[in-house]
Backbone as JSON Lines, residues from 0, in Angstrom:
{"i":0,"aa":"X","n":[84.35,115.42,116.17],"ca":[85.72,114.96,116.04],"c":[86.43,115.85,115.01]}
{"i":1,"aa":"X","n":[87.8,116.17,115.23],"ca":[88.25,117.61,114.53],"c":[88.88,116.26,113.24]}
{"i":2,"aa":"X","n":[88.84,116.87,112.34],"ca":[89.45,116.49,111.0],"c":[91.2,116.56,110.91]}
{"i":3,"aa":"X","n":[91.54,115.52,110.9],"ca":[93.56,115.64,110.58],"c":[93.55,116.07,109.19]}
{"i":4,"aa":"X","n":[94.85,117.34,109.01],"ca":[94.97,117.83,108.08],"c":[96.26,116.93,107.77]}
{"i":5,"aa":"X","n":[96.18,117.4,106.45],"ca":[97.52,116.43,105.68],"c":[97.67,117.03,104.71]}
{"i":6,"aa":"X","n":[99.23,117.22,104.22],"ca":[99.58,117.6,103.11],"c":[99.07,116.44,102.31]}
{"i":7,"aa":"X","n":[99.13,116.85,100.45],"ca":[98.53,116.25,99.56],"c":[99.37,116.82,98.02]}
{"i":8,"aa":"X","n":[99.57,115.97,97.73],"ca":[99.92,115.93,96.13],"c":[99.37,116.95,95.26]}
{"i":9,"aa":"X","n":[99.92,117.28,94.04],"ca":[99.13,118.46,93.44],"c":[98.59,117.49,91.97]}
{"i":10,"aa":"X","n":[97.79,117.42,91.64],"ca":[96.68,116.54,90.65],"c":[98.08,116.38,89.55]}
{"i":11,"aa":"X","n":[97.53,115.14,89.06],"ca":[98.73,114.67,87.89],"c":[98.8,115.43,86.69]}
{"i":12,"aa":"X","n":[97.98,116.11,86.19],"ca":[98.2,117.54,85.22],"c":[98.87,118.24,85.83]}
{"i":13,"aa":"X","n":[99.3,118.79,86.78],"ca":[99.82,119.48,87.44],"c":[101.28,119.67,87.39]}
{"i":14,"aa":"X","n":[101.92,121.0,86.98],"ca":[103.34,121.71,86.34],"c":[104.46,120.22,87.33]}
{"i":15,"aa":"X","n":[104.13,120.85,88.78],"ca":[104.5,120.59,89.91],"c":[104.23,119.54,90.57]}
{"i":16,"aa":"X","n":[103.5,118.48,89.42],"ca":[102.73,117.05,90.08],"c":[104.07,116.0,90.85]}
{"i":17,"aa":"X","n":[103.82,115.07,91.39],"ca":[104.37,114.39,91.98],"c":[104.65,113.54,90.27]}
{"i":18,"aa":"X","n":[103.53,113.22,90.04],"ca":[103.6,112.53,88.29],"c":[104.77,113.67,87.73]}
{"i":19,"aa":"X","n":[104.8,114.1,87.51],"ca":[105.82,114.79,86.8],"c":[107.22,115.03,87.67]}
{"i":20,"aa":"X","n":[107.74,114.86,88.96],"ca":[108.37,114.8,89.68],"c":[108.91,113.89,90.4]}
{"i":21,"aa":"X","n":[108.97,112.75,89.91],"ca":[109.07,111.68,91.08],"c":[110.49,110.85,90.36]}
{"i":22,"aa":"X","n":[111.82,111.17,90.34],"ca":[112.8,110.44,89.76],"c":[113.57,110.16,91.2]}
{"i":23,"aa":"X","n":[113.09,111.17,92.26],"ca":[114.27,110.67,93.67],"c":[113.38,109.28,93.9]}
{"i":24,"aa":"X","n":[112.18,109.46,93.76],"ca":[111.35,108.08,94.0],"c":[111.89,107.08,93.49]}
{"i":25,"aa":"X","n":[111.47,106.95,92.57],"ca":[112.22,105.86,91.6],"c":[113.27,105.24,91.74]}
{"i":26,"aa":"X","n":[114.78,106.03,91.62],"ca":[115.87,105.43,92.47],"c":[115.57,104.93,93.69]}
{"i":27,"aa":"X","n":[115.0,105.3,94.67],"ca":[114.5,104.54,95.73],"c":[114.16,103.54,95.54]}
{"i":28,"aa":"X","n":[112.95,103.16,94.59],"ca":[112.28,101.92,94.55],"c":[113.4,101.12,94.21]}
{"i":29,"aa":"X","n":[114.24,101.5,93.43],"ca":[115.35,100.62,92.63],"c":[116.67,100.13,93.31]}
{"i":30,"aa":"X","n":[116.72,101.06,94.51],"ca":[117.31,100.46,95.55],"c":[116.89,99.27,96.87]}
{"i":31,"aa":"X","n":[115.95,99.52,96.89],"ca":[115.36,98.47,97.55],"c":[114.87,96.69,97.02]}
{"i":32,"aa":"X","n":[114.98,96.93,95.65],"ca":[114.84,95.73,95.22],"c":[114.82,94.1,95.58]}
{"i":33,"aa":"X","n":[116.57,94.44,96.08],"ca":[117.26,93.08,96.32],"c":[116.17,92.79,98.01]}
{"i":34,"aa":"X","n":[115.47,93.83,98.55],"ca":[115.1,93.5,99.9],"c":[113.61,93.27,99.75]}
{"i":35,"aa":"X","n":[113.2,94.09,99.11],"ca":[111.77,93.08,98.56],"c":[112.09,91.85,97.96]}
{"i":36,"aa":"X","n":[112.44,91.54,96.83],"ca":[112.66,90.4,96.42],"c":[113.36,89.38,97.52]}
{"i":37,"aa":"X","n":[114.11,89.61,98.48],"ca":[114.25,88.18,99.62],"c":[112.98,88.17,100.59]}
{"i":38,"aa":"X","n":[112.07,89.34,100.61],"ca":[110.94,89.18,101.75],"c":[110.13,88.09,100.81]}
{"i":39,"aa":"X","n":[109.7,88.7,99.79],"ca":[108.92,88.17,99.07],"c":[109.62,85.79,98.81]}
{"i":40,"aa":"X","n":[110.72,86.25,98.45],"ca":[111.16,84.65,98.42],"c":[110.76,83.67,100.1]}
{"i":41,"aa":"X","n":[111.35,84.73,100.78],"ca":[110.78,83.98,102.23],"c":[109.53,83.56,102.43]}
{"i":42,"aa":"X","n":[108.52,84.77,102.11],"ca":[106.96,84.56,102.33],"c":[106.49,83.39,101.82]}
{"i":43,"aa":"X","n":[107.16,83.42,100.14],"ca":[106.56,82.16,99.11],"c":[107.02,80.57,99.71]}
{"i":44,"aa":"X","n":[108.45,80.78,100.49],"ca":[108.27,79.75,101.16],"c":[107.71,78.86,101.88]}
{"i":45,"aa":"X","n":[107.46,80.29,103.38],"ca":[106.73,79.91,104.53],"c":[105.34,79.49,103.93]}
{"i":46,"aa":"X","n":[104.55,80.55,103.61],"ca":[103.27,80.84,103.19],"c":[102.49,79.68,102.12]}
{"i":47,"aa":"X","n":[103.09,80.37,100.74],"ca":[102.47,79.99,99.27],"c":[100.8,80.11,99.23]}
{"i":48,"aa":"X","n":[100.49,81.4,99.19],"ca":[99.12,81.45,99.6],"c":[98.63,81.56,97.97]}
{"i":49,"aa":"X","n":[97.63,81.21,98.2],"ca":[97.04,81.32,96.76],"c":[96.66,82.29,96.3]}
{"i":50,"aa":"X","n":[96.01,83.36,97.13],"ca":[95.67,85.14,97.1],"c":[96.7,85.67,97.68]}
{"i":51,"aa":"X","n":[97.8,86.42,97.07],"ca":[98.55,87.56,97.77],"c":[97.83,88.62,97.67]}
{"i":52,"aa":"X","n":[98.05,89.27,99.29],"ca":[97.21,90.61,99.45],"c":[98.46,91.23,98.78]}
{"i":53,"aa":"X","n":[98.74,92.51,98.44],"ca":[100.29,93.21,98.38],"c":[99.3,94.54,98.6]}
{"i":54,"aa":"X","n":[100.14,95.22,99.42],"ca":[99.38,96.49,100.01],"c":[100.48,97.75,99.7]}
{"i":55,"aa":"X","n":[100.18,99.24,99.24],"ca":[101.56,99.88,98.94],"c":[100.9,101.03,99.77]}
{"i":56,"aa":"X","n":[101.8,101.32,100.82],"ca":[100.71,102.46,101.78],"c":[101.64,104.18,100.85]}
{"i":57,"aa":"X","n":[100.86,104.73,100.35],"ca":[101.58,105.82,100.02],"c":[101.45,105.86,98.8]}
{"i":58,"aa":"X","n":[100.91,104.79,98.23],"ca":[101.17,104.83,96.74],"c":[101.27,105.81,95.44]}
{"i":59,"aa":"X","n":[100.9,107.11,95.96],"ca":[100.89,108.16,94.92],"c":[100.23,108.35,93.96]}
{"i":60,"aa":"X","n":[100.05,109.16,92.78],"ca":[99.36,108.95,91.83],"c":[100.51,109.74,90.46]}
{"i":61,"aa":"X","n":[101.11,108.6,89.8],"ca":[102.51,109.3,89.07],"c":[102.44,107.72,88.31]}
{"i":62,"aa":"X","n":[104.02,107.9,87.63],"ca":[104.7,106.83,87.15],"c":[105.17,105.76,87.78]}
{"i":63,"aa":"X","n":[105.36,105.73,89.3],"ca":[105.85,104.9,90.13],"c":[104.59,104.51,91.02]}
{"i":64,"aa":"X","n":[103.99,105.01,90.84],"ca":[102.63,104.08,91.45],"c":[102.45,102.27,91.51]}
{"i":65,"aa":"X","n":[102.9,102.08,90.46],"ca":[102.61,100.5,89.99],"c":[104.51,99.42,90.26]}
{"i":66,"aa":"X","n":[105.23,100.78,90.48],"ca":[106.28,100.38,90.33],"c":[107.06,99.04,91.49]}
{"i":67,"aa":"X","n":[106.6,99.43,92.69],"ca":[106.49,98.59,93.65],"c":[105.51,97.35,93.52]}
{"i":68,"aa":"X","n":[104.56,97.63,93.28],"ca":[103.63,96.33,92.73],"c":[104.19,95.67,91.43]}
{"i":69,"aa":"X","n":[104.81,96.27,90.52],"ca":[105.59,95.27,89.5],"c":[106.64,94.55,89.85]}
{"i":70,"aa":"X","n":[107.58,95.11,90.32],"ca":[108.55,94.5,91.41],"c":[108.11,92.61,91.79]}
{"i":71,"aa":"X","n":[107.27,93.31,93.18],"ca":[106.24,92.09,93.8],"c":[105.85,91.41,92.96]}
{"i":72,"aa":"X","n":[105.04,91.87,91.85],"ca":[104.79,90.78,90.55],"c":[105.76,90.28,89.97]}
{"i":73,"aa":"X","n":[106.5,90.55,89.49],"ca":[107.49,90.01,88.78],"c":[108.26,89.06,89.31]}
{"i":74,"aa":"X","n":[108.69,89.35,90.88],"ca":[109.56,88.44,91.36],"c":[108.79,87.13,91.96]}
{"i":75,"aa":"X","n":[107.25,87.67,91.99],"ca":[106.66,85.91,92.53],"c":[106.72,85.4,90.96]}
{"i":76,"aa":"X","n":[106.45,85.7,90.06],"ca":[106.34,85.21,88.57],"c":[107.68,84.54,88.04]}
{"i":77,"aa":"X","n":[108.83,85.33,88.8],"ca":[110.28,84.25,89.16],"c":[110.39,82.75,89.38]}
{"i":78,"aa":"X","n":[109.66,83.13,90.77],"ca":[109.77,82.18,91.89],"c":[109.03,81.16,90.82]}
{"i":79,"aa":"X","n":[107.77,81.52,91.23],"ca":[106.88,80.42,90.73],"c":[107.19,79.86,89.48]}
{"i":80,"aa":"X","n":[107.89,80.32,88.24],"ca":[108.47,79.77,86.98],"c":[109.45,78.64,87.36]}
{"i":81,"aa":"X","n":[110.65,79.2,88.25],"ca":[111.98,78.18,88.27],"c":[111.07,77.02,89.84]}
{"i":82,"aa":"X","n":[110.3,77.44,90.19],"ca":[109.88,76.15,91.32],"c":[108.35,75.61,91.1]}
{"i":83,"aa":"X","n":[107.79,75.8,89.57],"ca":[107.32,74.6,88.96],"c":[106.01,74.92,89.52]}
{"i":84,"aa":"X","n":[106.03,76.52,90.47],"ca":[104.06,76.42,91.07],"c":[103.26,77.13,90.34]}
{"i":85,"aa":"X","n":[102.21,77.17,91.05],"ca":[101.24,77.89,90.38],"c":[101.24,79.41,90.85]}
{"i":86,"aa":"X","n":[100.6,80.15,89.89],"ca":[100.94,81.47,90.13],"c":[99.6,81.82,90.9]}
{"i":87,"aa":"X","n":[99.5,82.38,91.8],"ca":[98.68,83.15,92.85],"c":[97.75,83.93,92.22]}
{"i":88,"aa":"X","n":[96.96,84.13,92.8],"ca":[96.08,85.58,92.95],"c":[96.46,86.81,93.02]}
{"i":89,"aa":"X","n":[96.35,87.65,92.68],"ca":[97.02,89.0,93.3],"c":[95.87,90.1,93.44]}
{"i":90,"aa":"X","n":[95.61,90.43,94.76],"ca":[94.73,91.47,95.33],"c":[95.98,92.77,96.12]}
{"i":91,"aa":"X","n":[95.6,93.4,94.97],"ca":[96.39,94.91,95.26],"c":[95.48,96.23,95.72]}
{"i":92,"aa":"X","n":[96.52,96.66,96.91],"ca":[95.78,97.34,97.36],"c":[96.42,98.73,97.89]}
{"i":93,"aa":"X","n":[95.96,99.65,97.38],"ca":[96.72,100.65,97.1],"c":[96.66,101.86,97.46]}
{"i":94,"aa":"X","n":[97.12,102.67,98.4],"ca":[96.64,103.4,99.8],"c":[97.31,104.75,99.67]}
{"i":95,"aa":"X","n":[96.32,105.97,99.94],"ca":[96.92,107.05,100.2],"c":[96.04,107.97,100.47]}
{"i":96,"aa":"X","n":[96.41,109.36,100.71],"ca":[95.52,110.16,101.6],"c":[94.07,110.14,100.53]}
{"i":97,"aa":"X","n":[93.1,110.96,101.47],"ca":[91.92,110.31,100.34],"c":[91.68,111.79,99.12]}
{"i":98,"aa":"X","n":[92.52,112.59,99.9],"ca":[92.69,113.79,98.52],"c":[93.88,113.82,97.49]}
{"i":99,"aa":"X","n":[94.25,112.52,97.74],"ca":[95.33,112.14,96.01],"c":[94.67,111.95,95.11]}
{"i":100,"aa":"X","n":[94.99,112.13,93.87],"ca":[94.29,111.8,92.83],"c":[94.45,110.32,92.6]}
{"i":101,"aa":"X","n":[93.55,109.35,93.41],"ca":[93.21,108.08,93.07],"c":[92.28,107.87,91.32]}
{"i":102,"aa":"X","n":[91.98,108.75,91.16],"ca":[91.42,108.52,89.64],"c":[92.6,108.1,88.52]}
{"i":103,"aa":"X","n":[93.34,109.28,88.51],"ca":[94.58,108.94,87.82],"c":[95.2,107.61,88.05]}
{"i":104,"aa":"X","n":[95.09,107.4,89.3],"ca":[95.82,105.82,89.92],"c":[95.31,104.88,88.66]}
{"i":105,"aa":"X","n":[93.23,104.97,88.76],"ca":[92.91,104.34,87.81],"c":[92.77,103.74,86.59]}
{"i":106,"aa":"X","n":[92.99,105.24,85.91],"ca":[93.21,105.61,84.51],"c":[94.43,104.91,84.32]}
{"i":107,"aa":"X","n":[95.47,104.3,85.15],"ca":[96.78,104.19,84.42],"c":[96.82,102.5,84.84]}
{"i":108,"aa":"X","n":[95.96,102.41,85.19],"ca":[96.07,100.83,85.95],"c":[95.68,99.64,84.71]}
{"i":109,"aa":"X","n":[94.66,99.99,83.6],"ca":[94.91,99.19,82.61],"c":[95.71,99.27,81.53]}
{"i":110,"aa":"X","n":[97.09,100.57,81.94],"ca":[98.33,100.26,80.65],"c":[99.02,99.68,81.56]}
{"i":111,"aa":"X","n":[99.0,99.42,82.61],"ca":[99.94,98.42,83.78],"c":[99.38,97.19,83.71]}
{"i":112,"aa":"X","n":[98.6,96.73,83.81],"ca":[97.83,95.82,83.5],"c":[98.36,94.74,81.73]}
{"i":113,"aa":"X","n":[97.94,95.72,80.83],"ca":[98.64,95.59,79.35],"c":[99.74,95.37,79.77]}
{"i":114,"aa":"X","n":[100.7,96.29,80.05],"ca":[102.58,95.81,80.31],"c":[102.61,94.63,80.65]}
{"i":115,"aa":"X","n":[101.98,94.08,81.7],"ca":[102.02,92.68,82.43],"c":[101.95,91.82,81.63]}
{"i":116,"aa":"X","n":[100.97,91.7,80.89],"ca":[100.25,90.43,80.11],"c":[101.15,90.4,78.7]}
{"i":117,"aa":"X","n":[101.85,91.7,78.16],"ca":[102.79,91.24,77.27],"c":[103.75,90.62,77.9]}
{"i":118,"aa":"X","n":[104.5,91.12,78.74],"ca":[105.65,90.77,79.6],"c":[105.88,89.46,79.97]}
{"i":119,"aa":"X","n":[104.42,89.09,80.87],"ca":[104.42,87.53,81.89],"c":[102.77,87.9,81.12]}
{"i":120,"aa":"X","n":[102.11,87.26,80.56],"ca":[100.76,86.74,80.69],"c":[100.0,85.56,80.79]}
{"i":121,"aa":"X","n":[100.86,84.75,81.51],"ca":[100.25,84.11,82.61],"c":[100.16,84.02,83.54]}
{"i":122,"aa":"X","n":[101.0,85.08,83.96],"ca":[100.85,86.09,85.24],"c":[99.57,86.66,85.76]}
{"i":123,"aa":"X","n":[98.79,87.32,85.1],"ca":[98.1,88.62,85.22],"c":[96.59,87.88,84.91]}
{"i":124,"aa":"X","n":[96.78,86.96,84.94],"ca":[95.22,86.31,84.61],"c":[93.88,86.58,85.65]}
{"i":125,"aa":"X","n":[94.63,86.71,86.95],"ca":[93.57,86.81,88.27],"c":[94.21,88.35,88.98]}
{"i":126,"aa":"X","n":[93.62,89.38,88.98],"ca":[94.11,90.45,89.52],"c":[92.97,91.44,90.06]}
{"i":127,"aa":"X","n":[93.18,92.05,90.94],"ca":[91.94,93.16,91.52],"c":[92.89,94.33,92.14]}
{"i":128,"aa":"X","n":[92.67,94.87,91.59],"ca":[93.1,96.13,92.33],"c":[92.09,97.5,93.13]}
{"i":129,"aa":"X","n":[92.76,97.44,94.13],"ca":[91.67,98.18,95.43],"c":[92.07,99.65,96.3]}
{"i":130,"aa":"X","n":[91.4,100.59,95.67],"ca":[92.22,101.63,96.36],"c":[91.35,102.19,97.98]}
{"i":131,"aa":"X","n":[92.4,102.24,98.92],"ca":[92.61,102.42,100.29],"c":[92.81,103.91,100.02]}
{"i":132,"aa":"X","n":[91.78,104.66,100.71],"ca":[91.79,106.06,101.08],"c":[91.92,106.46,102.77]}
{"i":133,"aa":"X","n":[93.12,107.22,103.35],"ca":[93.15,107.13,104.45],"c":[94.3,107.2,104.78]}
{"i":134,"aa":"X","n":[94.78,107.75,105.56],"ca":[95.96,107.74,106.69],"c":[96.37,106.57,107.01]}
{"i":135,"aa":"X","n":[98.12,106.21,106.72],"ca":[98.29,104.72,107.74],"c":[98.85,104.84,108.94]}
{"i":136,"aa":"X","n":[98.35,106.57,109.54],"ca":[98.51,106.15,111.15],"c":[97.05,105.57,111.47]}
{"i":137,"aa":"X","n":[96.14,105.71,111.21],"ca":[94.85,104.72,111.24],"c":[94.61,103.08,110.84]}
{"i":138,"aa":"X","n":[94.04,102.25,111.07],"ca":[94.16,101.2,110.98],"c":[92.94,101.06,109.84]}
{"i":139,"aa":"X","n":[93.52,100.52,108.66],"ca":[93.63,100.29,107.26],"c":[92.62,98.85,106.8]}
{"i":140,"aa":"X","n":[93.55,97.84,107.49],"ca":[93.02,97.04,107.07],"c":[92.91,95.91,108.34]}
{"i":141,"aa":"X","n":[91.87,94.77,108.33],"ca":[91.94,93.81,108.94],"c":[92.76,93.07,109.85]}
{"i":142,"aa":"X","n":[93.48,92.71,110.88],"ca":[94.21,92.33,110.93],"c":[94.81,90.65,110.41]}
{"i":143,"aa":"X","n":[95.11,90.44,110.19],"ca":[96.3,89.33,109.35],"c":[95.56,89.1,107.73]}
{"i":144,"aa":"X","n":[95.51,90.02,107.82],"ca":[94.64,89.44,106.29],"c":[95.72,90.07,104.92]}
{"i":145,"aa":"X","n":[96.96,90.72,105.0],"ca":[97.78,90.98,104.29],"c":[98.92,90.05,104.43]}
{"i":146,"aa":"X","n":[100.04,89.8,102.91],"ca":[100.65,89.23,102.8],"c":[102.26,89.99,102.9]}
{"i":147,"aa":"X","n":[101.9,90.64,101.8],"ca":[103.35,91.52,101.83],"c":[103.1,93.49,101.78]}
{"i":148,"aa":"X","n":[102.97,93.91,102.63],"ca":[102.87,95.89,102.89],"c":[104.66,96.21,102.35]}
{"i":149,"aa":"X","n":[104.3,97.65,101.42],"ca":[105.33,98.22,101.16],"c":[105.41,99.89,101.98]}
{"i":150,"aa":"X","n":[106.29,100.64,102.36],"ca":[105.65,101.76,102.2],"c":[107.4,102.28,101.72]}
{"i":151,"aa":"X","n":[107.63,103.0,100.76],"ca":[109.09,103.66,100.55],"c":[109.66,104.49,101.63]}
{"i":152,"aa":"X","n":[108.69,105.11,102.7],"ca":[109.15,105.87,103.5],"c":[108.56,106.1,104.25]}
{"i":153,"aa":"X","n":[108.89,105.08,105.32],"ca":[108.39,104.43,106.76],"c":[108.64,104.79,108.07]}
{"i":154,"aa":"X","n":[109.78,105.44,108.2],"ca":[110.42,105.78,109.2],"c":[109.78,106.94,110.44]}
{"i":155,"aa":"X","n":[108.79,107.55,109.92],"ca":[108.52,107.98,110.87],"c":[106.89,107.52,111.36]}
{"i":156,"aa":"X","n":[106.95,106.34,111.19],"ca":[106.27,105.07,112.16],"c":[106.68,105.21,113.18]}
{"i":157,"aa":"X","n":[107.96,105.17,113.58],"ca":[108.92,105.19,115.1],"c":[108.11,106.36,115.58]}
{"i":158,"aa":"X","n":[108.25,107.2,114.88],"ca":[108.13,108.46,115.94],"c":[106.5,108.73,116.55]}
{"i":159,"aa":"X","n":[105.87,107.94,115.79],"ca":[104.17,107.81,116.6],"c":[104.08,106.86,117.45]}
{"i":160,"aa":"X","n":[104.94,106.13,117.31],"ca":[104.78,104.9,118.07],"c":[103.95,103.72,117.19]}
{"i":161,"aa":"X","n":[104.21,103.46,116.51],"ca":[103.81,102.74,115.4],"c":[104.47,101.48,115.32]}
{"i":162,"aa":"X","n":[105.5,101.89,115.4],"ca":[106.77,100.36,115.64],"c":[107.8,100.98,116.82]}
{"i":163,"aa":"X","n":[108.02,99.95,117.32],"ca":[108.93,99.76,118.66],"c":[110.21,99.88,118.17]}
{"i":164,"aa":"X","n":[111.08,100.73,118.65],"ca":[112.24,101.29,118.34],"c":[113.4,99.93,118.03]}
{"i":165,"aa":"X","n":[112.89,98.66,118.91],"ca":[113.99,97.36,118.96],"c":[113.42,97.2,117.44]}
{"i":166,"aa":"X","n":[112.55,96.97,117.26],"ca":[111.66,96.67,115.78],"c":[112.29,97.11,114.81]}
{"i":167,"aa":"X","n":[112.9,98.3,114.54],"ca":[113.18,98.78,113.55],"c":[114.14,98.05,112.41]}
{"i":168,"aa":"X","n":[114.95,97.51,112.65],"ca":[115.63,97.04,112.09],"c":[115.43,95.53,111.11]}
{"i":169,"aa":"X","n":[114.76,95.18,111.82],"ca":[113.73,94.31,111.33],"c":[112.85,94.47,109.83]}
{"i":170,"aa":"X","n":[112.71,95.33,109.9],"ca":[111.4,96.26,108.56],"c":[112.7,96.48,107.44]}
{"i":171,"aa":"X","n":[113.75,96.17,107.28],"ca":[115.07,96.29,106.53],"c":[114.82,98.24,106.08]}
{"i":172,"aa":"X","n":[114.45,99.18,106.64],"ca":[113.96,100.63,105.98],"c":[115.09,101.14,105.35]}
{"i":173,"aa":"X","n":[115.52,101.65,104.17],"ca":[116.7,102.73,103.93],"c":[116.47,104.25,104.74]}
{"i":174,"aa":"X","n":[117.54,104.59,105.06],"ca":[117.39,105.69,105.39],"c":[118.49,107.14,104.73]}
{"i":175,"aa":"X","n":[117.85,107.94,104.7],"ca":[117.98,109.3,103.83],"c":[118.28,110.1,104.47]}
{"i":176,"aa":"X","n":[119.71,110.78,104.66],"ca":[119.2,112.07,105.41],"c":[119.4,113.53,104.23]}
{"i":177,"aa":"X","n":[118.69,114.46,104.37],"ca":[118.72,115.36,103.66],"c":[119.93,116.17,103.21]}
{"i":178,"aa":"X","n":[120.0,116.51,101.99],"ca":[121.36,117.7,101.54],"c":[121.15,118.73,102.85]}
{"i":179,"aa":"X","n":[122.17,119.28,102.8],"ca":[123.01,120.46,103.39],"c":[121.52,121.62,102.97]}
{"i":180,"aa":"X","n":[121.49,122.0,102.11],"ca":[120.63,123.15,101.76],"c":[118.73,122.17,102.35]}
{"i":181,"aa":"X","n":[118.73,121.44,102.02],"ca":[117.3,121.01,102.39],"c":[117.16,121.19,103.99]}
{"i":182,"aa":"X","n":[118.51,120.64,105.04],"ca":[118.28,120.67,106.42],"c":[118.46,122.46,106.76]}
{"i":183,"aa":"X","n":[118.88,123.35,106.02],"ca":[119.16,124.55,106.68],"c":[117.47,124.91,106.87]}
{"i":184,"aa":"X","n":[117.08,124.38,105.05],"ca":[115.35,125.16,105.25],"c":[114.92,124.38,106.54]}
{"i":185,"aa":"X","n":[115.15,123.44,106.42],"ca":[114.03,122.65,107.57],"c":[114.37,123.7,109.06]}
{"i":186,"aa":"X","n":[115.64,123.47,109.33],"ca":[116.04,124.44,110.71],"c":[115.21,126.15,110.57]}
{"i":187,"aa":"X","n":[115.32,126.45,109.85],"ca":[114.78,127.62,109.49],"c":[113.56,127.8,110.17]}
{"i":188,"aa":"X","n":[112.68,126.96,109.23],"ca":[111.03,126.32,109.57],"c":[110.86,126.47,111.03]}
C-alpha cells in the first residue's frame, strides 16, 4: 500500500514554525467563538454527558493548540456555573498528521493545564488528554463516541466527499478567500 504524502509543519524551534507564526490562526479562532459557544450550549442541553469527548482535528503544535480546547472549556464551565450542574469530564483529543511535533503539543499541555486550575479550578479536576496521529480523511475515531469535533479549516471536506454539499451549511464553516497576491501564486502553481 503506497504511503499518502502530506505537507507538515516545521518543528516548534523552528525560525519558520507554525509556533512562531500562527496570528492569522488565532484571529480565526476568535472569530468563531460566538459559534462554538451556541454548539456547545445546545449539546449541554440535549446531551449533558458526563465525559465530553472534544476532538480538535488539526490541532498543530504552537500557541493556539489549546486555544480551541479552552474556548470549549471555558464555555461548559459557564454553562455549568449559571445552571447549578456538575462539571463533566473532559477527554481531549487532539489530532494531526503523525509528523507534527506532537511532543511539543505535550510539553505545553501542563502550563495549559496550570492556566486552567488558576482560572476555573474546579474545572480541571478530571482531564486526559490524547493525541490522534493521522489524516482526517481517514477514519479517526469510533463512531458516535465524540461529543463536540473542531477543525478551523474544514472546507475542503466537500471536495473529497467527506460532507455532502446540502450539508455544508450546517457545520456553520467561515470561509476565506485569499489576497490578490496569494491567488496569483496559487494560479501560477
Amino acid at each position: 500500500m503506497a504511503e499518502a504524502k502530506a505537507l507538515r509543519m516545521n518543528a516548534a524551534d523552528h525560525e519558520i514554525s507554525y509556533a512562531n507564526n500562527s496570528v492569522f490562526q488565532k484571529a480565526v479562532i476568535s472569530k468563531v467563538t460566538p459559534i462554538i459557544e451556541e454548539s456547545i450550549r445546545d449539546m449541554l442541553k440535549e446531551m449533558g454527558p458526563a465525559c465530553i469527548k472534544v476532538a480538535d482535528l488539526g490541532c498543530s503544535s504552537g500557541r493556539n493548540t489549546f486555544e480551541t480546547i479552552s474556548q470549549v472549556m471555558n464555555t461548559i464551565h459557564g454553562i455549568c456555573k449559571r445552571e447549578e450542574l456538575k462539571f463533566p469530564e473532559f477527554e481531549v483529543l487532539l489530532n494531526d498528521l503523525p509528523d507534527n511535533d506532537f511532543n511539543s503539543v505535550f510539553m505545553s499541555a501542563p502550563d495549559f493545564v496550570e492556566r486552567l486550575k488558576k482560572e476555573k479550578g474546579d474545572m480541571v479536576q478530571e482531564r486526559c488528554f490524547i493525541g490522534v496521529a493521522g489524516s482526517f480523511y481517514d477514519k479517526l475515531f469510533p463512531t458516535t463516541t465524540l461529543q463536540f469535533v473542531n477543525s478551523s479549516y474544514a472546507l475542503h471536506w466537500l471536495k473529497k466527499g467527506l460532507v455532502e454539499e446540502t450539508d455544508v451549511d450546517s457545520f456553520n464553516l467561515p470561509f476565506y478567500t485569499p489576497c490578490k497576491e496569494v491567488a496569483e501564486i496559487v494560479k501560477k502553481e
